[in-house]
Amino acid sequence: MSLLESLRSSSTRNPLIKEVKGFYRHLLSKGARVLFSWVPSHVGITGNELADKSAKSATEFLTRPIVYADVRSAVNQWCHYQWQEKWNMKTNNKLHVIKPVLSHWITKLNRRCDVVLTRLRIGHTRLTHKYLLFAESPPTCSHCGDVLIVKHILTYCVAVNRQRLRYFHSSSFDLSFLGVYFGTPGWVGFRC
């Protein structure tokens, strides 16, 4: 969160932000006019080195406690960045197609919807994986003879085109759709 956003926020536990807000209110009470301005960076601005040196020398005289919330936020951001970098390298992972950007899965649907979505995302359904329990051969599509997998059913099997049109309003289906929230869970009734 930027400093300006922190100052605008009504709830903060950061002692430095509280101090700045207190000083701001004090200046206003004295009739001062304060204008905040966001500057994206010093790059290309004359005197950049001088400004950086002055800012650094000013901090040498300050002894501020390290705020746990700031450290936690910075560590979380760094960990998420590292995780995303590793995930970006996993383009062959079947979940990468569905969720290229890491974030929490939305689970505000009912339990049945969450179960169906999870099974579709990982590609493990009773129809496509039951054969493993009984040491049988993988099932094949009765229409085209391809091995029956979730991707086949959802994306290109002609035999279930009518159901795709009904539930997804399209004869083609992008698997990344499984990574987002569905406004109305009517699609869960999809049957093949």
Tab-separated table of C-alpha atoms in Angstrom:
chain	number	residue	atom	x	y	z
A	1	MET	CA	0.000	0.000	0.000
A	2	SER	CA	1.374	3.402	-0.892
A	3	LEU	CA	1.921	6.084	1.693
A	4	LEU	CA	-0.899	8.203	0.294
A	5	GLU	CA	-3.313	5.263	0.491
A	6	SER	CA	-2.206	4.611	4.071
A	7	LEU	CA	-2.818	8.233	5.000
A	8	ARG	CA	-6.282	8.099	3.427
A	9	SER	CA	-7.196	4.909	5.302
A	10	SER	CA	-9.236	5.363	8.467
A	11	SER	CA	-7.796	2.299	10.180
A	12	THR	CA	-4.069	1.847	10.620
A	13	ARG	CA	-1.895	0.389	13.352
A	14	ASN	CA	1.336	1.748	11.929
A	15	PRO	CA	2.773	4.223	14.451
A	16	LEU	CA	4.578	6.217	11.758
A	17	ILE	CA	1.346	6.708	9.770
A	18	LYS	CA	-0.444	7.729	12.979
A	19	GLU	CA	2.307	10.246	13.689
A	20	VAL	CA	2.136	11.707	10.159
A	21	LYS	CA	-1.672	11.957	10.402
A	22	GLY	CA	-1.346	13.710	13.766
A	23	PHE	CA	1.166	16.185	12.350
A	24	TYR	CA	-1.100	16.759	9.318
A	25	ARG	CA	-4.085	17.536	11.594
A	26	HIS	CA	-1.856	19.855	13.651
A	27	LEU	CA	-0.829	21.767	10.514
A	28	LEU	CA	-4.459	22.072	9.416
A	29	SER	CA	-5.463	23.386	12.847
A	30	LYS	CA	-2.827	26.121	12.450
A	31	GLY	CA	-4.343	27.149	9.119
A	32	ALA	CA	-1.652	25.578	6.956
A	33	ARG	CA	-2.573	24.273	3.533
A	34	VAL	CA	-1.048	20.857	2.838
A	35	LEU	CA	-0.849	19.337	-0.624
A	36	PHE	CA	0.153	15.717	-1.091
A	37	SER	CA	1.658	14.737	-4.415
A	38	TRP	CA	2.591	11.265	-5.605
A	39	VAL	CA	5.822	11.054	-7.610
A	40	PRO	CA	6.423	7.678	-9.295
A	41	SER	CA	10.225	7.748	-9.032
A	42	HIS	CA	13.331	9.909	-9.161
A	43	VAL	CA	14.448	8.520	-12.511
A	44	GLY	CA	15.298	11.259	-14.958
A	45	ILE	CA	14.948	14.051	-12.413
A	46	THR	CA	17.936	16.349	-11.981
A	47	GLY	CA	19.445	16.064	-8.540
A	48	ASN	CA	18.311	12.484	-8.008
A	49	GLU	CA	21.546	11.508	-6.257
A	50	LEU	CA	21.384	14.592	-4.044
A	51	ALA	CA	17.781	13.841	-3.065
A	52	ASP	CA	18.622	10.215	-2.296
A	53	LYS	CA	21.653	11.257	-0.235
A	54	SER	CA	19.606	13.818	1.711
A	55	ALA	CA	16.843	11.303	2.372
A	56	LYS	CA	19.353	8.734	3.583
A	57	SER	CA	21.139	11.206	5.862
A	58	ALA	CA	17.798	12.242	7.376
A	59	THR	CA	17.033	8.650	8.332
A	60	GLU	CA	20.345	8.258	10.172
A	61	PHE	CA	19.027	10.398	13.026
A	62	LEU	CA	15.719	8.581	13.346
A	63	THR	CA	15.265	5.595	15.563
A	64	ARG	CA	11.918	4.107	14.681
A	65	PRO	CA	10.717	0.707	15.783
A	66	ILE	CA	10.193	-1.824	13.029
A	67	VAL	CA	6.475	-2.313	12.530
A	68	TYR	CA	5.513	-5.986	12.503
A	69	ALA	CA	2.678	-5.410	10.004
A	70	ASP	CA	5.100	-3.788	7.537
A	71	VAL	CA	7.623	-6.614	7.841
A	72	ARG	CA	4.893	-9.232	7.493
A	73	SER	CA	3.477	-7.501	4.419
A	74	ALA	CA	6.910	-7.228	2.794
A	75	VAL	CA	7.712	-10.890	3.505
A	76	ASN	CA	4.324	-11.987	2.146
A	77	GLN	CA	4.820	-9.954	-1.032
A	78	TRP	CA	8.312	-11.352	-1.522
A	79	CYS	CA	7.141	-14.954	-0.951
A	80	HIS	CA	4.220	-14.520	-3.342
A	81	TYR	CA	6.541	-13.053	-5.973
A	82	GLN	CA	8.959	-16.001	-5.620
A	83	TRP	CA	6.076	-18.470	-5.766
A	84	GLN	CA	4.666	-16.807	-8.882
A	85	GLU	CA	8.101	-16.872	-10.562
A	86	LYS	CA	8.378	-20.628	-9.952
A	87	TRP	CA	4.780	-21.144	-11.100
A	88	ASN	CA	5.481	-19.255	-14.340
A	89	MET	CA	8.067	-21.931	-15.175
A	90	LYS	CA	5.472	-24.720	-14.788
A	91	THR	CA	3.701	-24.178	-18.107
A	92	ASN	CA	3.245	-27.935	-18.604
A	93	ASN	CA	1.255	-28.210	-15.366
A	94	LYS	CA	-2.434	-28.711	-16.200
A	95	LEU	CA	-3.479	-26.218	-13.517
A	96	HIS	CA	-1.267	-23.496	-15.036
A	97	VAL	CA	-3.677	-23.193	-17.986
A	98	ILE	CA	-6.558	-22.704	-15.570
A	99	LYS	CA	-4.793	-20.360	-13.147
A	100	PRO	CA	-1.714	-18.634	-14.608
A	101	VAL	CA	-1.704	-15.963	-11.877
A	102	LEU	CA	-1.578	-17.308	-8.330
A	103	SER	CA	-4.263	-16.169	-5.937
A	104	HIS	CA	-6.838	-17.758	-3.675
A	105	TRP	CA	-9.462	-19.986	-5.278
A	106	ILE	CA	-12.890	-18.532	-4.841
A	107	THR	CA	-14.905	-20.840	-2.580
A	108	LYS	CA	-18.032	-18.802	-1.977
A	109	LEU	CA	-20.184	-21.330	-3.761
A	110	ASN	CA	-21.960	-24.164	-2.035
A	111	ARG	CA	-20.071	-27.349	-1.162
A	112	ARG	CA	-21.306	-29.265	-4.218
A	113	CYS	CA	-20.155	-26.505	-6.576
A	114	ASP	CA	-16.739	-26.393	-4.900
A	115	VAL	CA	-16.336	-30.171	-5.231
A	116	VAL	CA	-17.351	-30.162	-8.904
A	117	LEU	CA	-15.038	-27.242	-9.690
A	118	THR	CA	-12.095	-28.853	-7.906
A	119	ARG	CA	-12.607	-32.151	-9.724
A	120	LEU	CA	-12.813	-30.384	-13.073
A	121	ARG	CA	-9.706	-28.311	-12.317
A	122	ILE	CA	-7.542	-31.297	-11.435
A	123	GLY	CA	-9.148	-33.474	-14.113
A	124	HIS	CA	-10.138	-36.249	-11.688
A	125	THR	CA	-13.790	-37.254	-11.980
A	126	ARG	CA	-15.595	-40.537	-11.445
A	127	LEU	CA	-16.184	-40.783	-15.171
A	128	THR	CA	-12.554	-40.242	-16.159
A	129	HIS	CA	-10.698	-41.931	-13.271
A	130	LYS	CA	-12.938	-44.739	-11.950
A	131	TYR	CA	-10.939	-47.221	-14.039
A	132	LEU	CA	-7.935	-46.759	-11.718
A	133	LEU	CA	-9.863	-48.252	-8.782
A	134	PHE	CA	-10.755	-51.382	-10.731
A	135	ALA	CA	-7.463	-51.849	-12.622
A	136	GLU	CA	-9.228	-51.404	-15.958
A	137	SER	CA	-8.226	-49.673	-19.175
A	138	PRO	CA	-8.887	-45.937	-19.407
A	139	PRO	CA	-12.377	-45.161	-20.724
A	140	THR	CA	-12.738	-43.922	-24.275
A	141	CYS	CA	-15.247	-41.552	-25.780
A	142	SER	CA	-18.083	-43.556	-27.314
A	143	HIS	CA	-18.443	-40.923	-30.041
A	144	CYS	CA	-14.868	-40.460	-31.291
A	145	GLY	CA	-12.770	-43.112	-29.514
A	146	ASP	CA	-10.393	-40.631	-27.806
A	147	VAL	CA	-9.319	-41.307	-24.221
A	148	LEU	CA	-11.971	-39.777	-21.995
A	149	ILE	CA	-10.472	-36.890	-20.019
A	150	VAL	CA	-12.056	-33.726	-18.632
A	151	LYS	CA	-10.352	-31.543	-21.244
A	152	HIS	CA	-11.817	-33.693	-24.054
A	153	ILE	CA	-15.334	-33.390	-22.640
A	154	LEU	CA	-15.176	-29.664	-21.913
A	155	THR	CA	-13.290	-28.430	-24.956
A	156	TYR	CA	-13.767	-30.423	-28.110
A	157	CYS	CA	-15.967	-33.550	-27.901
A	158	VAL	CA	-18.735	-33.144	-30.481
A	159	ALA	CA	-20.994	-35.547	-28.559
A	160	VAL	CA	-21.519	-33.015	-25.739
A	161	ASN	CA	-21.641	-29.879	-27.870
A	162	ARG	CA	-25.340	-29.337	-27.056
A	163	GLN	CA	-24.597	-29.391	-23.302
A	164	ARG	CA	-21.669	-26.975	-23.726
A	165	LEU	CA	-23.964	-24.576	-25.583
A	166	ARG	CA	-26.627	-24.890	-22.888
A	167	TYR	CA	-24.392	-24.432	-19.839
A	168	PHE	CA	-21.462	-22.408	-21.161
A	169	HIS	CA	-23.208	-20.591	-24.034
A	170	SER	CA	-20.436	-21.628	-26.401
A	171	SER	CA	-19.483	-24.737	-28.342
A	172	SER	CA	-15.832	-24.165	-27.423
A	173	PHE	CA	-14.676	-23.926	-23.841
A	174	ASP	CA	-11.559	-22.230	-22.507
A	175	LEU	CA	-10.215	-24.133	-19.476
A	176	SER	CA	-9.106	-20.866	-17.853
A	177	PHE	CA	-12.830	-20.376	-17.220
A	178	LEU	CA	-12.462	-22.910	-14.383
A	179	GLY	CA	-10.203	-20.475	-12.535
A	180	VAL	CA	-12.843	-17.768	-12.128
A	181	TYR	CA	-16.079	-17.355	-10.212
A	182	PHE	CA	-19.299	-18.337	-11.932
A	183	GLY	CA	-22.034	-15.822	-11.161
A	184	THR	CA	-24.829	-18.381	-11.168
A	185	PRO	CA	-23.959	-21.978	-10.442
A	186	GLY	CA	-26.431	-23.412	-12.991
A	187	TRP	CA	-23.486	-24.777	-14.974
A	188	VAL	CA	-22.937	-27.404	-12.243
A	189	GLY	CA	-25.797	-29.403	-13.749
A	190	PHE	CA	-23.648	-30.077	-16.825
A	191	ARG	CA	-23.909	-33.783	-17.665
A	192	CYS	CA	-22.302	-35.788	-20.452
